[in-house]
Amino acid sequence: MRIDILTLFPEVFEAYFGASIIGRAVSSGLVRIFYTNFREFTDDKHRTVDDKPFSGGPGMVMKCKPVFDAVEHVCRDATVEVTRVLLTPQGERLNQRMVEELAGTEHLVLLCGHYEGFDERIRQGLGAREISIGDYVLSGGESAAMVVVDAIVRLLPGSLGDDESAANDSFSDGLLEHPQYTRPRAFRGMEVPEVLLSGNHAEIEAWRRSESRKRTMQRRPDLLDREGDAGASTDNQ
Ligand code: 9D3
């Protein structure tokens, strides 16, 4: 899979994408990630990527030209279908079903905005899918792009070690994860539940399922409402 990240701040991706699961996926060639700075596609002395909104108002707006040119640049040799994603607070809210869809694409272009947003003609002309990662205000699309890439890359076959298998993930069965413990058996007076020390695997499994349900009921009843529906495990997160 190829991922292009278009941004004014390419350097912010280095540390996170160099480490852990993503770093390993990049090193092993499972995913290639390229960074392109919109500023490379300006031609004025000040390398201007933003401008004042027509008819006034607060903030600045990302200009069309550097954005269109950057997208065309990274798509120029594409032999496969390219999926374009605009990260914006007005987008469709990201969930695991969308992540799975994106993980199935061959070439993804992620556009990170800054300032108050993109000139509307970027939405119009680019044929991009618009994605938000949730209902809170970020200062730009970069951290959202990291979230999207992280969620995608761990789904790529061969990305996770056997110990990290995605099949057991909280959201793949639509319930929150059960409590987990490691040594020691007692810490500051807090004990590990007896059942987990019993060695009775059927009983342990039943305990875990019941704890999962209890925790989901308390914290995320919205997830339980959809259980049994087609696609319940993924389309509501
Ligand atoms: C005052 C209007 N604001 C819209 C809510 C302006 C605005 C705030 C923050 C415009 C852009 C941004 C920067 N945010 C993103 O680029 C962004 C984002 C987010 O803020 N929340 C959740 N998902 C995303 S994806 C990109």
JSON list of C-alpha atoms in Angstrom, two decimals, residues 112-221:
[
{"chain": "A", "resi": 112, "resn": "CYS", "atom": "CA", "xyz": [-4.01, 17.80, 6.15]},
{"chain": "A", "resi": 113, "resn": "GLY", "atom": "CA", "xyz": [-5.47, 21.27, 6.43]},
{"chain": "A", "resi": 114, "resn": "HIS", "atom": "CA", "xyz": [-4.40, 24.15, 8.59]},
{"chain": "A", "resi": 115, "resn": "TYR", "atom": "CA", "xyz": [-5.90, 27.59, 9.26]},
{"chain": "A", "resi": 116, "resn": "GLU", "atom": "CA", "xyz": [-9.69, 27.81, 9.11]},
{"chain": "A", "resi": 117, "resn": "GLY", "atom": "CA", "xyz": [-9.97, 25.26, 6.34]},
{"chain": "A", "resi": 118, "resn": "PHE", "atom": "CA", "xyz": [-9.79, 24.58, 2.61]},
{"chain": "A", "resi": 119, "resn": "ASP", "atom": "CA", "xyz": [-11.17, 26.75, -0.20]},
{"chain": "A", "resi": 120, "resn": "GLU", "atom": "CA", "xyz": [-14.49, 25.08, -1.05]},
{"chain": "A", "resi": 121, "resn": "ARG", "atom": "CA", "xyz": [-13.33, 24.39, -4.62]},
{"chain": "A", "resi": 122, "resn": "ILE", "atom": "CA", "xyz": [-10.80, 21.93, -3.22]},
{"chain": "A", "resi": 123, "resn": "ARG", "atom": "CA", "xyz": [-13.71, 19.84, -1.97]},
{"chain": "A", "resi": 124, "resn": "GLN", "atom": "CA", "xyz": [-15.55, 20.34, -5.21]},
{"chain": "A", "resi": 125, "resn": "GLY", "atom": "CA", "xyz": [-12.74, 19.61, -7.62]},
{"chain": "A", "resi": 126, "resn": "LEU", "atom": "CA", "xyz": [-10.77, 16.92, -5.88]},
{"chain": "A", "resi": 127, "resn": "GLY", "atom": "CA", "xyz": [-13.41, 14.23, -5.50]},
{"chain": "A", "resi": 128, "resn": "ALA", "atom": "CA", "xyz": [-12.06, 13.59, -2.03]},
{"chain": "A", "resi": 129, "resn": "ARG", "atom": "CA", "xyz": [-13.75, 11.78, 0.78]},
{"chain": "A", "resi": 130, "resn": "GLU", "atom": "CA", "xyz": [-13.97, 14.05, 3.82]},
{"chain": "A", "resi": 131, "resn": "ILE", "atom": "CA", "xyz": [-13.16, 12.57, 7.21]},
{"chain": "A", "resi": 132, "resn": "SER", "atom": "CA", "xyz": [-13.21, 13.89, 10.78]},
{"chain": "A", "resi": 133, "resn": "ILE", "atom": "CA", "xyz": [-11.80, 11.84, 13.67]},
{"chain": "A", "resi": 134, "resn": "GLY", "atom": "CA", "xyz": [-14.34, 13.10, 16.22]},
{"chain": "A", "resi": 135, "resn": "ASP", "atom": "CA", "xyz": [-16.20, 15.98, 17.76]},
{"chain": "A", "resi": 136, "resn": "TYR", "atom": "CA", "xyz": [-13.41, 18.08, 19.21]},
{"chain": "A", "resi": 137, "resn": "VAL", "atom": "CA", "xyz": [-11.30, 20.85, 17.75]},
{"chain": "A", "resi": 138, "resn": "LEU", "atom": "CA", "xyz": [-7.72, 20.13, 16.66]},
{"chain": "A", "resi": 139, "resn": "SER", "atom": "CA", "xyz": [-5.28, 22.73, 15.42]},
{"chain": "A", "resi": 140, "resn": "GLY", "atom": "CA", "xyz": [-4.75, 20.97, 12.11]},
{"chain": "A", "resi": 141, "resn": "GLY", "atom": "CA", "xyz": [-5.25, 17.75, 10.19]},
{"chain": "A", "resi": 142, "resn": "GLU", "atom": "CA", "xyz": [-1.84, 16.24, 11.01]},
{"chain": "A", "resi": 143, "resn": "SER", "atom": "CA", "xyz": [-2.76, 14.47, 14.24]},
{"chain": "A", "resi": 144, "resn": "ALA", "atom": "CA", "xyz": [-5.93, 13.21, 12.51]},
{"chain": "A", "resi": 145, "resn": "ALA", "atom": "CA", "xyz": [-3.84, 11.82, 9.64]},
{"chain": "A", "resi": 146, "resn": "MET", "atom": "CA", "xyz": [-1.67, 9.99, 12.17]},
{"chain": "A", "resi": 147, "resn": "VAL", "atom": "CA", "xyz": [-4.76, 8.42, 13.68]},
{"chain": "A", "resi": 148, "resn": "VAL", "atom": "CA", "xyz": [-6.05, 7.34, 10.27]},
{"chain": "A", "resi": 149, "resn": "VAL", "atom": "CA", "xyz": [-2.70, 5.87, 9.18]},
{"chain": "A", "resi": 150, "resn": "ASP", "atom": "CA", "xyz": [-2.19, 4.10, 12.51]},
{"chain": "A", "resi": 151, "resn": "ALA", "atom": "CA", "xyz": [-5.62, 2.47, 12.34]},
{"chain": "A", "resi": 152, "resn": "ILE", "atom": "CA", "xyz": [-5.11, 1.41, 8.71]},
{"chain": "A", "resi": 153, "resn": "VAL", "atom": "CA", "xyz": [-1.58, 0.07, 8.95]},
{"chain": "A", "resi": 154, "resn": "ARG", "atom": "CA", "xyz": [-2.29, -2.29, 11.83]},
{"chain": "A", "resi": 155, "resn": "LEU", "atom": "CA", "xyz": [-4.96, -3.95, 9.67]},
{"chain": "A", "resi": 156, "resn": "LEU", "atom": "CA", "xyz": [-2.58, -4.71, 6.81]},
{"chain": "A", "resi": 157, "resn": "PRO", "atom": "CA", "xyz": [-1.87, -8.44, 6.64]},
{"chain": "A", "resi": 158, "resn": "GLY", "atom": "CA", "xyz": [1.52, -9.13, 8.20]},
{"chain": "A", "resi": 159, "resn": "SER", "atom": "CA", "xyz": [1.56, -5.90, 10.18]},
{"chain": "A", "resi": 160, "resn": "LEU", "atom": "CA", "xyz": [0.89, -7.36, 13.61]},
{"chain": "A", "resi": 161, "resn": "GLY", "atom": "CA", "xyz": [2.93, -10.09, 15.27]},
{"chain": "A", "resi": 162, "resn": "ASP", "atom": "CA", "xyz": [1.08, -13.20, 16.45]},
{"chain": "A", "resi": 163, "resn": "ASP", "atom": "CA", "xyz": [0.84, -11.73, 19.94]},
{"chain": "A", "resi": 164, "resn": "GLU", "atom": "CA", "xyz": [-0.80, -8.58, 18.69]},
{"chain": "A", "resi": 165, "resn": "SER", "atom": "CA", "xyz": [-3.49, -10.19, 16.57]},
{"chain": "A", "resi": 166, "resn": "ALA", "atom": "CA", "xyz": [-6.18, -7.74, 15.55]},
{"chain": "A", "resi": 167, "resn": "ALA", "atom": "CA", "xyz": [-8.89, -10.39, 15.83]},
{"chain": "A", "resi": 168, "resn": "ASN", "atom": "CA", "xyz": [-9.05, -9.94, 19.61]},
{"chain": "A", "resi": 169, "resn": "ASP", "atom": "CA", "xyz": [-9.32, -6.18, 19.46]},
{"chain": "A", "resi": 170, "resn": "SER", "atom": "CA", "xyz": [-12.02, -4.55, 21.49]},
{"chain": "A", "resi": 171, "resn": "PHE", "atom": "CA", "xyz": [-13.93, -3.21, 18.54]},
{"chain": "A", "resi": 172, "resn": "SER", "atom": "CA", "xyz": [-13.85, -6.31, 16.40]},
{"chain": "A", "resi": 173, "resn": "ASP", "atom": "CA", "xyz": [-16.60, -7.99, 18.46]},
{"chain": "A", "resi": 174, "resn": "GLY", "atom": "CA", "xyz": [-18.37, -4.75, 19.31]},
{"chain": "A", "resi": 175, "resn": "LEU", "atom": "CA", "xyz": [-17.65, -4.97, 23.04]},
{"chain": "A", "resi": 176, "resn": "LEU", "atom": "CA", "xyz": [-15.09, -3.24, 25.21]},
{"chain": "A", "resi": 177, "resn": "GLU", "atom": "CA", "xyz": [-12.20, -5.30, 26.45]},
{"chain": "A", "resi": 178, "resn": "HIS", "atom": "CA", "xyz": [-12.37, -7.18, 29.76]},
{"chain": "A", "resi": 179, "resn": "PRO", "atom": "CA", "xyz": [-10.02, -6.23, 32.62]},
{"chain": "A", "resi": 180, "resn": "GLN", "atom": "CA", "xyz": [-6.51, -7.64, 32.39]},
{"chain": "A", "resi": 181, "resn": "TYR", "atom": "CA", "xyz": [-3.87, -8.38, 34.99]},
{"chain": "A", "resi": 182, "resn": "THR", "atom": "CA", "xyz": [-0.23, -9.33, 35.12]},
{"chain": "A", "resi": 183, "resn": "ARG", "atom": "CA", "xyz": [2.09, -10.17, 38.00]},
{"chain": "A", "resi": 184, "resn": "PRO", "atom": "CA", "xyz": [2.19, -9.70, 40.94]},
{"chain": "A", "resi": 185, "resn": "ARG", "atom": "CA", "xyz": [-0.98, -11.39, 42.31]},
{"chain": "A", "resi": 186, "resn": "ALA", "atom": "CA", "xyz": [-1.35, -8.61, 44.88]},
{"chain": "A", "resi": 187, "resn": "PHE", "atom": "CA", "xyz": [-0.33, -4.98, 44.53]},
{"chain": "A", "resi": 188, "resn": "ARG", "atom": "CA", "xyz": [-0.94, -2.41, 47.27]},
{"chain": "A", "resi": 189, "resn": "GLY", "atom": "CA", "xyz": [-3.70, -4.56, 48.64]},
{"chain": "A", "resi": 190, "resn": "MET", "atom": "CA", "xyz": [-5.42, -5.03, 45.26]},
{"chain": "A", "resi": 191, "resn": "GLU", "atom": "CA", "xyz": [-5.82, -8.68, 44.31]},
{"chain": "A", "resi": 192, "resn": "VAL", "atom": "CA", "xyz": [-6.11, -10.36, 40.94]},
{"chain": "A", "resi": 193, "resn": "PRO", "atom": "CA", "xyz": [-9.59, -11.98, 40.65]},
{"chain": "A", "resi": 194, "resn": "GLU", "atom": "CA", "xyz": [-9.42, -15.59, 41.87]},
{"chain": "A", "resi": 195, "resn": "VAL", "atom": "CA", "xyz": [-10.99, -17.00, 38.71]},
{"chain": "A", "resi": 196, "resn": "LEU", "atom": "CA", "xyz": [-8.00, -15.91, 36.60]},
{"chain": "A", "resi": 197, "resn": "LEU", "atom": "CA", "xyz": [-5.67, -17.98, 38.79]},
{"chain": "A", "resi": 198, "resn": "SER", "atom": "CA", "xyz": [-7.90, -21.05, 38.65]},
{"chain": "A", "resi": 199, "resn": "GLY", "atom": "CA", "xyz": [-6.64, -22.47, 35.37]},
{"chain": "A", "resi": 200, "resn": "ASN", "atom": "CA", "xyz": [-10.25, -23.28, 34.44]},
{"chain": "A", "resi": 201, "resn": "HIS", "atom": "CA", "xyz": [-10.36, -21.97, 30.87]},
{"chain": "A", "resi": 202, "resn": "ALA", "atom": "CA", "xyz": [-14.11, -22.27, 30.40]},
{"chain": "A", "resi": 203, "resn": "GLU", "atom": "CA", "xyz": [-14.72, -20.35, 33.59]},
{"chain": "A", "resi": 204, "resn": "ILE", "atom": "CA", "xyz": [-12.13, -17.71, 32.65]},
{"chain": "A", "resi": 205, "resn": "GLU", "atom": "CA", "xyz": [-13.73, -17.26, 29.24]},
{"chain": "A", "resi": 206, "resn": "ALA", "atom": "CA", "xyz": [-17.18, -16.85, 30.82]},
{"chain": "A", "resi": 207, "resn": "TRP", "atom": "CA", "xyz": [-15.80, -14.31, 33.32]},
{"chain": "A", "resi": 208, "resn": "ARG", "atom": "CA", "xyz": [-14.15, -12.30, 30.55]},
{"chain": "A", "resi": 209, "resn": "ARG", "atom": "CA", "xyz": [-17.30, -12.21, 28.46]},
{"chain": "A", "resi": 210, "resn": "SER", "atom": "CA", "xyz": [-19.39, -11.12, 31.39]},
{"chain": "A", "resi": 211, "resn": "GLU", "atom": "CA", "xyz": [-16.88, -8.40, 32.40]},
{"chain": "A", "resi": 212, "resn": "SER", "atom": "CA", "xyz": [-16.81, -7.19, 28.79]},
{"chain": "A", "resi": 213, "resn": "ARG", "atom": "CA", "xyz": [-20.58, -6.88, 28.74]},
{"chain": "A", "resi": 214, "resn": "LYS", "atom": "CA", "xyz": [-20.72, -5.20, 32.15]},
{"chain": "A", "resi": 215, "resn": "ARG", "atom": "CA", "xyz": [-18.07, -2.67, 31.17]},
{"chain": "A", "resi": 216, "resn": "THR", "atom": "CA", "xyz": [-19.71, -1.98, 27.81]},
{"chain": "A", "resi": 217, "resn": "MET", "atom": "CA", "xyz": [-23.10, -1.52, 29.48]},
{"chain": "A", "resi": 218, "resn": "GLN", "atom": "CA", "xyz": [-21.64, 0.99, 31.95]},
{"chain": "A", "resi": 219, "resn": "ARG", "atom": "CA", "xyz": [-19.39, 2.95, 29.63]},
{"chain": "A", "resi": 220, "resn": "ARG", "atom": "CA", "xyz": [-20.69, 2.50, 26.08]},
{"chain": "A", "resi": 221, "resn": "PRO", "atom": "CA", "xyz": [-24.33, 1.39, 26.08]}
]
